[in-house]
Amino acid sequence: MIPGAFEYHSPTSLDEALSLLKQHSGDAKILAGGQSLIPAMRFRLAVPSTLIDINGLNDLRYVEERGDHLAIGAMTLESSLEDAAVVRQSYPLLHDTALVIADPLVRNMATVGGNIAHADPANDHPATMLAYNATVVAKGPNGERTIAIDDFFTGLFENALTEDEILTEIRVPKPGAGSGGAYTKFERKVGDYAISAAAVQLKLEGNTIAEARIGLTNVSAVPMRAPGAESALVGKSADAGTIEAAGQAAAAECDPSPDLRGSVDYKRDITRVMVKRSIDKAVARAKGGN
Amino acid sequence: MSEHEVTVTINGEKITKKVEARTLLVHFIREDLALTGTHIGCDTTSCGACTVIVRGKPVKSCTMFAVQADGADIETIEGLAAGGELHPLQEGFWEKHGLQCGYCTQGMIMSAKGFLAENPNPTEDEIRHGISGNLCRCTGYNKIVEAIQYAAEKLQAAEGGE
Ligand SMILES: Cc1cc2nc3c(=O)[nH]c(=O)nc-3n(C[C@H](O)[C@H](O)[C@H](O)COP(=O)(O)OP(=O)(O)OC[C@H]3O[C@@H](n4cnc5c(N)ncnc54)[C@H](O)[C@@H]3O)c2cc1C
Ligand code: FES
Ligand code: FES
């Protein structure tokens, strides 16, 4: 299927991209990896009259630790994230996620910024970034601002960026001592979106869970945290009963829709299991395991 | 309508053409360049039959605009058999019966070429991971994995021999 006609621009600097975006405000779309946008355009679900292709902004491709966080440039390819040594070593939740996003061909085009900006509850990075308590950096005509991830997803495919802003960076706080995280995804086949998936990032003090954040994938209209499951963990000892209670809380508080991937009850129960498995793994990693 | 002049180097040959911005790379390759070895198997970016190598990386050419490839080096299946001699990957698919209907084959081969360039000595698991963006409705994949293993060994032996 063939997308509708559009005007195409390929700026080579962020300032040029921002001024194009301002000039065409309202009917322009940013084209990053295109792996969500082009399929939507082929089905005419999206019919932008102008595309601003930011693949020339190579300055926005980096993954490195800076001060108290990991800085990920918006145009970093999913495949680079998968290969980055720092991610593999120190951000296991992010590494788990990078490995299960779509397939290797899609990951050679898709960007981390696009995955988050798309605000698709079926995408895997939103849950992971919610669990990490990440910060999104956006640049617009009035300069740069930061947005807490908890405030970023405002609706189905809707985010807190204004029409003239570009997402430039995602900051993931460095996990402190005693931290562990994991992502567990249940999919029908390799490369598919999740039936349900759970991102867990927690901190242990002894065997007590001192902090926990949980994000869920594809079981709500807007990417969501699971606050009930989080409070079932915090202050408790990391034992089987606590973990089961957290799984049950997540199953109750998620809000899946029935579709090809299963019924509501089925998705709730898969969510329970994904949350439990991610907590188990996160606890093991916090204790120094893999 | 927005038209753009696009210059690509495809299988070593430099070509300049005018395209509409919305032209997908796969349509540019098949219709404007008449290289029909690259296939279209779906409308949903799911099947990988359209896989080509752009700037060294295998990608789905149905999910990229031709204008985005301006200035790029592109490899398609037609560029593989140098001087009429089969590439080790093509030979592997022949020897190991890596195809039945053949619809997915060129996508499998271009994906394999892409990941073998980065990982010339893959394990069976790594091969399966590497072709996980390419669907095959006929073979059940085992023969495809064997074909790629055959090619990897042959390519490594050739490297060693030089
Ligand atoms: C077959 C298939 C399977 C997939 N499976 C998964 C999966 O399992 N898990 C998963 O997480 N994803 C999956 N995806 C989606 C894929 O990861 C997307 O590429 C990703 O969601 C969007 O990234 P992109 O760079 O391609 O963005 P694009 O498609 O280019 O853009 C998406 C949206 O974000 C906007 N945008 C992009 N970048 C910016 C920016 N820097 N600033 C402001 N706005 C911006 C665009 O305007 C557009 O509205 C799949 C895609 C396909 C085709
Ligand atoms: S034609 Fe199916 S993925 Fe491109
Ligand atoms: S050989 Fe027929 S689809 Fe793969």
Short mmCIF file of C-alpha atoms and ligand atoms in Angstrom, two decimals:
data_model
loop_
_atom_site.label_atom_id
_atom_site.label_comp_id
_atom_site.label_asym_id
_atom_site.label_seq_id
_atom_site.Cartn_x
_atom_site.Cartn_y
_atom_site.Cartn_z
CA MET A 1 0.00 0.00 0.00
CA ILE A 2 1.17 3.47 -0.84
CA PRO A 3 1.27 6.40 1.59
CA GLY A 4 -0.39 9.71 0.82
CA ALA A 5 1.73 12.41 -0.82
CA PHE A 6 3.83 14.65 1.41
CA GLU A 7 6.56 17.24 1.26
CA TYR A 8 9.92 15.90 2.38
CA HIS A 9 12.72 17.68 4.22
CA SER A 10 15.98 16.25 5.50
CA PRO A 11 17.62 18.78 7.81
CA THR A 12 21.24 18.25 8.85
CA SER A 13 21.12 20.09 12.17
CA LEU A 14 18.76 20.18 15.12
CA ASP A 15 18.22 23.94 14.70
CA GLU A 16 17.27 23.47 11.06
CA ALA A 17 14.88 20.67 12.05
CA LEU A 18 13.30 22.86 14.74
CA SER A 19 12.80 25.77 12.37
CA LEU A 20 11.21 23.48 9.74
CA LEU A 21 8.94 22.07 12.42
CA LYS A 22 7.88 25.55 13.48
CA GLN A 23 7.33 26.60 9.88
CA HIS A 24 5.05 23.59 9.21
CA SER A 25 3.58 23.45 12.70
CA GLY A 26 0.40 21.38 12.90
CA ASP A 27 0.78 19.28 9.77
CA ALA A 28 4.39 18.09 9.94
CA LYS A 29 5.63 14.84 11.41
CA ILE A 30 9.12 13.91 12.46
CA LEU A 31 10.42 10.84 10.60
CA ALA A 32 12.88 8.89 12.76
CA GLY A 33 13.30 5.16 12.05
CA GLY A 34 9.92 5.15 10.35
CA GLN A 35 9.14 1.67 11.66
CA SER A 36 5.92 2.84 13.30
CA LEU A 37 5.18 5.90 11.18
CA ILE A 38 5.63 4.38 7.69
CA PRO A 39 3.37 1.35 8.41
CA ALA A 40 0.75 3.83 9.70
CA MET A 41 1.16 5.95 6.56
CA ARG A 42 0.82 2.87 4.33
CA PHE A 43 -2.55 2.18 5.94
CA ARG A 44 -3.37 5.91 5.71
CA LEU A 45 -3.85 5.94 9.47
CA ALA A 46 -1.38 8.82 9.34
CA VAL A 47 -1.48 11.28 6.44
CA PRO A 48 1.02 14.02 7.32
CA SER A 49 1.46 16.68 4.65
CA THR A 50 5.11 17.24 5.58
CA LEU A 51 7.78 14.85 6.82
CA ILE A 52 10.91 16.11 8.53
CA ASP A 53 13.44 13.28 8.31
CA ILE A 54 15.87 13.58 11.24
CA ASN A 55 18.13 10.67 10.24
CA GLY A 56 20.76 13.24 9.27
CA LEU A 57 21.09 14.33 12.91
CA ASN A 58 23.96 12.02 13.73
CA ASP A 59 24.75 14.13 16.83
CA LEU A 60 21.69 12.51 18.41
CA ARG A 61 23.15 9.00 18.23
CA TYR A 62 24.98 8.11 21.47
CA VAL A 63 24.71 5.89 24.54
CA GLU A 64 27.00 6.88 27.37
CA GLU A 65 27.12 7.46 31.12
CA ARG A 66 27.24 11.14 32.08
CA GLY A 67 27.28 12.00 35.78
CA ASP A 68 24.42 10.28 37.55
CA HIS A 69 22.70 8.87 34.46
CA LEU A 70 22.93 6.99 31.18
CA ALA A 71 22.33 9.44 28.32
CA ILE A 72 20.70 7.96 25.21
CA GLY A 73 20.49 10.19 22.14
CA ALA A 74 17.01 10.10 20.59
CA MET A 75 18.31 8.82 17.22
CA THR A 76 20.22 5.89 18.75
CA LEU A 77 19.26 2.78 16.84
CA GLU A 78 17.69 -0.08 18.75
CA SER A 79 20.45 -2.28 17.30
CA SER A 80 23.15 -0.02 18.82
CA LEU A 81 21.47 -0.21 22.20
CA GLU A 82 21.47 -3.99 21.98
CA ASP A 83 25.23 -3.94 21.25
CA ALA A 84 26.31 -1.26 23.76
CA ALA A 85 28.65 -2.70 26.40
CA VAL A 86 27.56 -0.20 29.06
CA VAL A 87 23.93 -1.29 28.65
CA ARG A 88 24.83 -4.96 28.83
CA GLN A 89 26.92 -4.46 31.96
CA SER A 90 25.01 -1.95 34.04
CA TYR A 91 21.44 -1.72 32.73
CA PRO A 92 20.12 -5.28 32.52
CA LEU A 93 16.47 -4.16 32.36
CA LEU A 94 17.29 -2.04 29.31
CA HIS A 95 19.37 -4.80 27.72
CA ASP A 96 16.56 -7.34 28.21
CA THR A 97 14.20 -4.89 26.50
CA ALA A 98 16.46 -4.08 23.56
CA LEU A 99 16.69 -7.78 22.68
CA VAL A 100 12.94 -8.31 22.34
CA ILE A 101 11.88 -5.19 20.44
CA ALA A 102 10.55 -6.23 17.05
CA ASP A 103 13.14 -8.12 14.94
CA PRO A 104 16.75 -7.42 13.90
CA LEU A 105 15.75 -5.80 10.58
CA VAL A 106 13.35 -3.39 12.28
CA ARG A 107 15.96 -2.70 14.99
CA ASN A 108 18.44 -1.63 12.30
CA MET A 109 16.13 1.32 11.51
CA ALA A 110 14.06 1.95 14.66
CA THR A 111 15.25 4.53 17.18
CA VAL A 112 14.93 4.71 20.95
CA GLY A 113 13.51 8.24 20.74
CA GLY A 114 10.88 7.15 18.21
CA ASN A 115 9.89 4.18 20.32
CA ILE A 116 9.15 6.48 23.26
CA ALA A 117 7.75 9.46 21.30
CA HIS A 118 5.25 7.17 19.57
CA ALA A 119 3.62 6.61 23.02
CA ASP A 120 2.30 3.25 21.92
CA PRO A 121 1.37 1.09 24.94
CA ALA A 122 2.38 -1.93 22.80
CA ASN A 123 5.96 -0.66 22.50
CA ASP A 124 8.42 -2.03 25.01
CA HIS A 125 10.51 1.02 25.93
CA PRO A 126 7.71 2.99 27.63
CA ALA A 127 7.29 0.38 30.40
CA THR A 128 11.04 0.09 30.80
CA MET A 129 11.54 3.84 31.06
CA LEU A 130 8.65 4.09 33.54
CA ALA A 131 10.33 1.43 35.69
CA TYR A 132 13.67 3.25 35.49
CA ASN A 133 12.09 6.62 36.34
CA ALA A 134 13.78 8.07 33.26
CA THR A 135 13.73 11.70 32.15
CA VAL A 136 12.94 12.84 28.62
CA VAL A 137 14.77 15.85 27.20
CA ALA A 138 12.96 17.93 24.59
CA LYS A 139 14.10 20.88 22.56
CA GLY A 140 11.83 23.53 21.07
CA PRO A 141 12.06 27.11 19.82
CA ASN A 142 12.24 28.32 23.43
CA GLY A 143 15.11 26.04 24.35
CA GLU A 144 15.44 22.79 26.21
CA ARG A 145 13.29 21.30 28.96
CA THR A 146 13.13 18.01 30.82
CA ILE A 147 10.00 15.96 31.33
CA ALA A 148 9.66 13.26 34.00
CA ILE A 149 8.64 9.98 32.35
CA ASP A 150 5.63 9.79 34.69
CA ASP A 151 4.31 12.93 32.97
CA PHE A 152 5.30 12.00 29.42
CA PHE A 153 2.59 9.59 28.23
CA THR A 154 -0.65 11.54 28.08
CA GLY A 155 -2.87 9.32 25.93
CA LEU A 156 -2.93 6.60 23.28
CA PHE A 157 -0.17 7.72 20.85
CA GLU A 158 -0.07 11.03 22.72
CA ASN A 159 2.83 12.53 24.63
CA ALA A 160 3.72 15.70 26.49
CA LEU A 161 5.76 17.21 23.63
CA THR A 162 4.36 20.35 22.06
CA GLU A 163 4.00 20.44 18.26
CA ASP A 164 7.22 22.39 17.81
CA GLU A 165 9.40 20.22 20.07
CA ILE A 166 11.77 17.36 19.27
CA LEU A 167 12.70 14.67 21.75
CA THR A 168 16.50 14.78 21.91
CA GLU A 169 17.60 12.53 24.77
CA ILE A 170 16.44 10.01 27.35
CA ARG A 171 18.21 9.91 30.71
CA VAL A 172 18.17 6.71 32.73
CA PRO A 173 19.30 7.12 36.36
CA LYS A 174 22.34 5.00 37.26
CA PRO A 175 21.13 2.11 39.38
CA GLY A 176 22.70 2.29 42.85
CA ALA A 177 24.16 -0.54 44.96
CA GLY A 178 21.67 -3.33 45.65
CA SER A 179 19.63 -2.52 42.53
CA GLY A 180 18.36 -5.03 40.01
CA GLY A 181 16.01 -4.95 37.07
CA ALA A 182 14.49 -7.22 34.45
CA TYR A 183 12.09 -7.24 31.51
CA THR A 184 9.94 -10.25 30.72
CA LYS A 185 7.77 -10.35 27.63
CA PHE A 186 5.25 -12.88 26.42
CA GLU A 187 4.71 -12.79 22.66
CA ARG A 188 2.93 -14.98 20.13
CA LYS A 189 6.00 -15.20 17.93
CA VAL A 190 9.40 -13.56 17.65
CA GLY A 191 9.17 -9.95 16.54
CA ASP A 192 5.59 -9.45 17.65
CA TYR A 193 4.25 -6.93 20.12
CA ALA A 194 3.70 -8.26 23.65
CA ILE A 195 0.58 -10.08 24.83
CA SER A 196 1.81 -8.62 28.09
CA ALA A 197 5.21 -7.68 29.44
CA ALA A 198 6.58 -6.35 32.72
CA ALA A 199 9.52 -4.08 33.46
CA VAL A 200 10.75 -4.16 37.06
CA GLN A 201 13.48 -2.06 38.67
CA LEU A 202 14.01 -2.48 42.42
CA LYS A 203 16.48 -1.96 45.23
CA LEU A 204 17.19 -4.37 48.06
CA GLU A 205 18.42 -3.62 51.56
CA GLY A 206 19.34 -7.03 52.90
CA ASN A 207 16.37 -9.13 51.85
CA THR A 208 13.96 -6.22 52.13
CA ILE A 209 12.69 -4.44 49.02
CA ALA A 210 13.46 -0.78 49.69
CA GLU A 211 12.30 0.64 46.35
CA ALA A 212 10.41 -0.76 43.38
CA ARG A 213 8.98 0.59 40.14
CA ILE A 214 7.00 -1.53 37.68
CA GLY A 215 5.90 -0.68 34.14
CA LEU A 216 3.50 -2.78 32.06
CA THR A 217 3.35 -3.22 28.27
CA ASN A 218 0.24 -3.57 26.09
CA VAL A 219 -2.32 -4.00 28.86
CA SER A 220 -3.70 -0.44 28.91
CA ALA A 221 -4.50 2.36 26.47
CA VAL A 222 -1.67 4.48 27.85
CA PRO A 223 1.69 3.05 28.97
CA MET A 224 1.21 2.44 32.71
CA ARG A 225 2.95 1.85 36.00
CA ALA A 226 1.55 -0.71 38.41
CA PRO A 227 1.37 1.25 41.69
CA GLY A 228 -0.53 -1.47 43.53
CA ALA A 229 2.11 -4.03 42.67
CA GLU A 230 4.85 -1.59 43.66
CA SER A 231 3.35 -1.00 47.10
CA ALA A 232 2.87 -4.74 47.56
CA LEU A 233 6.67 -4.97 47.37
CA VAL A 234 8.08 -1.95 49.16
CA GLY A 235 9.08 -2.61 52.76
CA LYS A 236 8.46 -6.35 52.41
CA SER A 237 10.93 -9.18 52.34
CA ALA A 238 11.59 -10.54 48.85
CA ASP A 239 9.87 -13.89 49.34
CA ALA A 240 7.45 -15.94 47.27
CA GLY A 241 4.34 -14.64 49.07
CA THR A 242 5.29 -10.99 48.52
CA ILE A 243 6.05 -11.61 44.85
CA GLU A 244 2.75 -13.45 44.27
CA ALA A 245 0.86 -10.58 45.93
CA ALA A 246 2.55 -8.08 43.61
CA GLY A 247 1.68 -10.22 40.56
CA GLN A 248 -1.96 -10.36 41.65
CA ALA A 249 -2.09 -6.62 42.27
CA ALA A 250 -0.75 -5.96 38.75
CA ALA A 251 -3.29 -8.37 37.24
CA ALA A 252 -6.08 -6.48 38.98
CA GLU A 253 -4.91 -2.96 38.14
CA CYS A 254 -4.01 -3.42 34.46
CA ASP A 255 -6.70 -2.69 31.88
CA PRO A 256 -6.20 -4.86 28.79
CA SER A 257 -8.54 -5.03 25.77
CA PRO A 258 -9.56 -8.32 24.21
CA ASP A 259 -8.04 -8.84 20.75
CA LEU A 260 -6.14 -11.34 18.58
CA ARG A 261 -3.64 -11.76 21.38
CA GLY A 262 -6.21 -12.99 23.90
CA SER A 263 -9.12 -12.27 26.21
CA VAL A 264 -9.06 -9.86 29.15
CA ASP A 265 -8.81 -12.65 31.74
CA TYR A 266 -6.00 -14.33 29.86
CA LYS A 267 -4.02 -11.10 29.57
CA ARG A 268 -4.50 -10.33 33.26
CA ASP A 269 -3.16 -13.72 34.21
CA ILE A 270 -0.21 -13.42 31.82
CA THR A 271 0.50 -10.02 33.41
CA ARG A 272 0.55 -11.66 36.85
CA VAL A 273 3.09 -14.19 35.61
CA MET A 274 5.26 -11.63 33.75
CA VAL A 275 5.41 -9.39 36.83
CA LYS A 276 6.40 -12.32 39.05
CA ARG A 277 9.09 -13.50 36.66
CA SER A 278 10.56 -10.01 36.30
CA ILE A 279 10.61 -9.52 40.09
CA ASP A 280 12.30 -12.90 40.59
CA LYS A 281 14.97 -12.02 38.07
CA ALA A 282 15.40 -8.46 39.37
CA VAL A 283 15.86 -9.76 42.94
CA ALA A 284 18.41 -12.34 41.76
CA ARG A 285 20.30 -9.62 39.88
CA ALA A 286 20.16 -7.24 42.85
CA LYS A 287 21.85 -10.00 44.86
CA GLY A 288 24.60 -10.15 42.24
CA GLY A 289 23.31 -12.96 40.05
CA ASN A 290 22.38 -12.90 36.43
CA MET B 1 3.58 16.61 -5.25
CA SER B 2 7.13 16.59 -4.00
CA GLU B 3 9.73 15.14 -6.40
CA HIS B 4 13.34 14.52 -5.54
CA GLU B 5 16.43 13.51 -7.40
CA VAL B 6 17.90 10.42 -5.79
CA THR B 7 21.35 8.97 -6.45
CA VAL B 8 22.11 5.48 -5.18
CA THR B 9 24.91 3.04 -5.81
CA ILE B 10 23.11 -0.23 -6.32
CA ASN B 11 25.20 -3.39 -6.58
CA GLY B 12 28.15 -1.18 -7.49
CA GLU B 13 26.38 0.83 -10.16
CA LYS B 14 25.63 4.52 -9.59
CA ILE B 15 22.15 5.57 -10.72
CA THR B 16 20.27 8.88 -10.49
CA LYS B 17 16.47 9.04 -10.86
CA LYS B 18 13.63 11.38 -10.01
CA VAL B 19 11.19 9.96 -7.46
CA GLU B 20 8.12 11.11 -5.63
CA ALA B 21 8.83 11.50 -1.90
CA ARG B 22 6.28 8.84 -0.99
CA THR B 23 7.87 6.15 -3.20
CA LEU B 24 8.89 3.24 -1.00
CA LEU B 25 12.42 1.95 -1.52
CA VAL B 26 11.10 -1.48 -2.53
CA HIS B 27 8.98 0.04 -5.31
CA PHE B 28 11.93 2.13 -6.47
CA ILE B 29 14.10 -0.99 -6.66
CA ARG B 30 11.50 -3.18 -8.38
CA GLU B 31 9.80 -0.68 -10.66
CA ASP B 32 12.25 2.13 -11.38
CA LEU B 33 15.40 0.02 -11.35
CA ALA B 34 13.71 -3.18 -12.67
CA LEU B 35 15.43 -5.36 -10.06
CA THR B 36 12.59 -7.73 -9.25
CA GLY B 37 14.60 -10.19 -7.17
CA THR B 38 13.55 -8.16 -4.12
CA HIS B 39 10.04 -9.28 -3.14
CA ILE B 40 6.99 -7.83 -1.39
CA GLY B 41 5.25 -10.32 0.88
CA CYS B 42 3.09 -8.19 3.16
CA ASP B 43 1.70 -4.74 3.91
CA THR B 44 2.65 -4.73 7.57
CA THR B 45 6.48 -4.75 7.73
CA SER B 46 6.29 -8.32 9.04
CA CYS B 47 7.75 -10.72 6.48
CA GLY B 48 11.23 -9.58 5.44
CA ALA B 49 10.80 -10.68 1.79
CA CYS B 50 11.87 -7.13 0.86
CA THR B 51 15.18 -7.22 2.78
CA VAL B 52 18.06 -5.36 1.13
CA ILE B 53 21.33 -4.05 2.56
CA VAL B 54 21.44 -0.26 2.88
CA ARG B 55 24.65 1.38 4.14
CA GLY B 56 25.88 -2.04 5.27
CA LYS B 57 22.80 -3.04 7.27
CA PRO B 58 19.94 -5.33 6.28
CA VAL B 59 16.62 -3.48 6.44
CA LYS B 60 13.06 -3.90 5.20
CA SER B 61 12.91 -1.87 1.97
CA CYS B 62 9.11 -1.63 2.19
CA THR B 63 9.47 0.51 5.31
CA MET B 64 11.81 3.19 4.07
CA PHE B 65 11.31 5.89 1.44
CA ALA B 66 13.54 5.92 -1.64
CA VAL B 67 14.49 9.55 -0.89
CA GLN B 68 15.99 8.37 2.39
CA ALA B 69 18.44 6.23 0.43
CA ASP B 70 19.91 9.22 -1.41
CA GLY B 71 23.68 8.81 -1.47
CA ALA B 72 23.52 5.26 -0.09
CA ASP B 73 25.17 2.05 -1.13
CA ILE B 74 22.49 -0.61 -1.64
CA GLU B 75 22.99 -4.32 -2.17
CA THR B 76 20.24 -6.56 -3.54
CA ILE B 77 20.19 -10.24 -4.42
CA GLU B 78 21.11 -9.41 -8.04
CA GLY B 79 24.54 -8.21 -6.89
CA LEU B 80 25.55 -11.47 -5.23
CA ALA B 81 26.68 -13.83 -7.97
CA ALA B 82 29.97 -12.26 -9.05
CA GLY B 83 30.91 -13.14 -12.62
CA GLY B 84 28.12 -15.70 -12.84
CA GLU B 85 29.47 -17.72 -9.91
CA LEU B 86 27.09 -18.31 -7.02
CA HIS B 87 27.86 -16.55 -3.73
CA PRO B 88 28.50 -19.04 -0.88
CA LEU B 89 25.08 -18.15 0.56
CA GLN B 90 23.35 -18.96 -2.73
CA GLU B 91 25.37 -22.14 -2.98
CA GLY B 92 24.41 -23.03 0.60
CA PHE B 93 20.69 -22.69 -0.14
CA TRP B 94 21.20 -24.87 -3.24
CA GLU B 95 23.25 -27.55 -1.49
CA LYS B 96 21.22 -27.72 1.73
CA HIS B 97 17.76 -27.37 0.12
CA GLY B 98 17.20 -24.07 1.94
CA LEU B 99 14.17 -23.23 -0.18
CA GLN B 100 10.93 -24.65 -1.47
CA CYS B 101 8.80 -21.98 -3.18
CA GLY B 102 11.68 -19.50 -2.99
CA TYR B 103 9.61 -16.44 -2.16
CA CYS B 104 11.44 -15.67 1.09
CA THR B 105 14.88 -16.76 -0.12
CA GLN B 106 16.41 -13.50 -1.23
CA GLY B 107 15.34 -11.82 2.04
CA MET B 108 16.88 -14.64 4.05
CA ILE B 109 20.08 -14.36 2.04
CA MET B 110 20.37 -10.58 2.41
CA SER B 111 19.69 -10.78 6.17
CA ALA B 112 22.29 -13.52 6.49
CA LYS B 113 24.81 -11.53 4.45
CA GLY B 114 24.24 -8.58 6.78
CA PHE B 115 24.75 -10.43 10.04
CA LEU B 116 27.59 -12.64 8.78
CA ALA B 117 29.52 -9.44 8.03
CA GLU B 118 29.34 -8.62 11.75
CA ASN B 119 29.49 -12.14 13.14
CA PRO B 120 31.23 -14.46 10.65
CA ASN B 121 31.15 -17.48 12.94
CA PRO B 122 27.63 -17.58 14.40
CA THR B 123 26.17 -20.31 16.58
CA GLU B 124 22.92 -21.94 15.49
CA ASP B 125 21.07 -19.75 18.02
CA GLU B 126 22.66 -16.61 16.63
CA ILE B 127 21.61 -17.59 13.11
CA ARG B 128 18.04 -18.15 14.28
CA HIS B 129 18.09 -14.77 16.04
CA GLY B 130 19.59 -13.17 12.90
CA ILE B 131 16.82 -14.36 10.57
CA SER B 132 14.00 -13.76 13.06
CA GLY B 133 12.73 -10.83 10.94
CA ASN B 134 12.28 -13.09 7.91
CA LEU B 135 9.28 -15.37 7.59
CA CYS B 136 9.27 -18.61 5.61
CA ARG B 137 5.99 -20.40 5.02
CA CYS B 138 7.53 -23.56 3.49
CA THR B 139 10.73 -24.91 4.94
CA GLY B 140 10.30 -24.93 8.71
CA TYR B 141 13.61 -23.00 8.87
CA ASN B 142 15.95 -25.92 9.69
CA LYS B 143 17.27 -26.15 6.15
CA ILE B 144 17.70 -22.39 6.00
CA VAL B 145 19.82 -22.50 9.16
CA GLU B 146 21.92 -25.29 7.63
CA ALA B 147 22.34 -23.30 4.41
CA ILE B 148 23.63 -20.30 6.36
CA GLN B 149 25.97 -22.51 8.42
CA TYR B 150 27.32 -23.92 5.14
CA ALA B 151 27.93 -20.42 3.81
CA ALA B 152 29.54 -19.21 7.04
CA GLU B 153 32.01 -22.11 6.95
CA LYS B 154 32.78 -21.58 3.29
CA LEU B 155 33.27 -17.83 3.72
CA GLN B 156 35.56 -18.41 6.71
CA ALA B 157 37.60 -21.00 4.82
CA ALA B 158 38.00 -18.55 1.94
CA GLU B 159 39.15 -15.83 4.37
CA GLY B 160 41.65 -18.21 5.96
CA GLY B 161 42.97 -19.29 2.58
CA GLU B 162 43.76 -15.78 1.37
C1 LIG C 1 6.92 -5.63 12.44
C2 LIG C 1 7.15 -4.67 13.58
C3 LIG C 1 7.20 -5.15 14.86
C4 LIG C 1 7.42 -4.29 15.92
N1 LIG C 1 7.50 -4.82 17.16
C5 LIG C 1 7.79 -4.01 18.21
C6 LIG C 1 7.94 -4.55 19.52
O1 LIG C 1 7.82 -5.75 19.74
N2 LIG C 1 8.23 -3.69 20.52
C7 LIG C 1 8.40 -2.35 20.32
O2 LIG C 1 8.70 -1.63 21.26
N3 LIG C 1 8.28 -1.83 19.09
C8 LIG C 1 7.98 -2.62 18.03
N4 LIG C 1 7.86 -2.07 16.78
C9 LIG C 1 7.93 -0.62 16.65
C10 LIG C 1 9.32 -0.14 16.41
O3 LIG C 1 10.15 -0.40 17.52
C11 LIG C 1 9.25 1.33 16.07
O4 LIG C 1 10.30 1.60 15.26
C12 LIG C 1 9.27 2.34 17.17
O5 LIG C 1 8.09 2.23 17.94
C13 LIG C 1 9.29 3.76 16.63
O6 LIG C 1 10.58 4.16 16.38
P1 LIG C 1 10.99 4.82 15.00
O7 LIG C 1 12.34 5.40 15.20
O8 LIG C 1 10.82 3.84 13.91
O9 LIG C 1 9.96 6.02 14.91
P2 LIG C 1 9.05 6.57 13.73
O10 LIG C 1 8.18 5.51 13.19
O11 LIG C 1 9.90 7.33 12.79
O12 LIG C 1 8.18 7.62 14.56
C14 LIG C 1 7.14 7.23 15.45
C15 LIG C 1 6.42 8.49 15.96
O13 LIG C 1 7.24 9.23 16.85
C16 LIG C 1 7.50 10.53 16.35
N5 LIG C 1 8.93 10.80 16.62
C17 LIG C 1 9.97 9.98 16.33
N6 LIG C 1 11.12 10.48 16.79
C18 LIG C 1 10.81 11.65 17.38
C19 LIG C 1 11.59 12.65 18.06
N7 LIG C 1 12.93 12.50 18.22
N8 LIG C 1 10.95 13.73 18.55
C20 LIG C 1 9.61 13.86 18.41
N9 LIG C 1 8.82 12.96 17.79
C21 LIG C 1 9.41 11.87 17.28
C22 LIG C 1 7.16 10.48 14.88
O14 LIG C 1 6.75 11.74 14.41
C23 LIG C 1 6.05 9.47 14.86
O15 LIG C 1 4.83 10.06 15.21
C24 LIG C 1 7.62 -2.90 15.70
C25 LIG C 1 7.57 -2.41 14.41
C26 LIG C 1 7.35 -3.27 13.34
C27 LIG C 1 7.31 -2.71 11.96
S1 FES C 2 7.25 -6.71 2.28
FE1 FES C 2 6.87 -7.75 4.12
S2 FES C 2 8.31 -6.81 5.43
FE2 FES C 2 8.59 -5.72 3.61
S1 FES C 3 10.66 -21.17 0.68
FE1 FES C 3 8.59 -20.62 0.45
S2 FES C 3 8.41 -19.00 1.86
FE2 FES C 3 10.35 -19.72 2.27
#
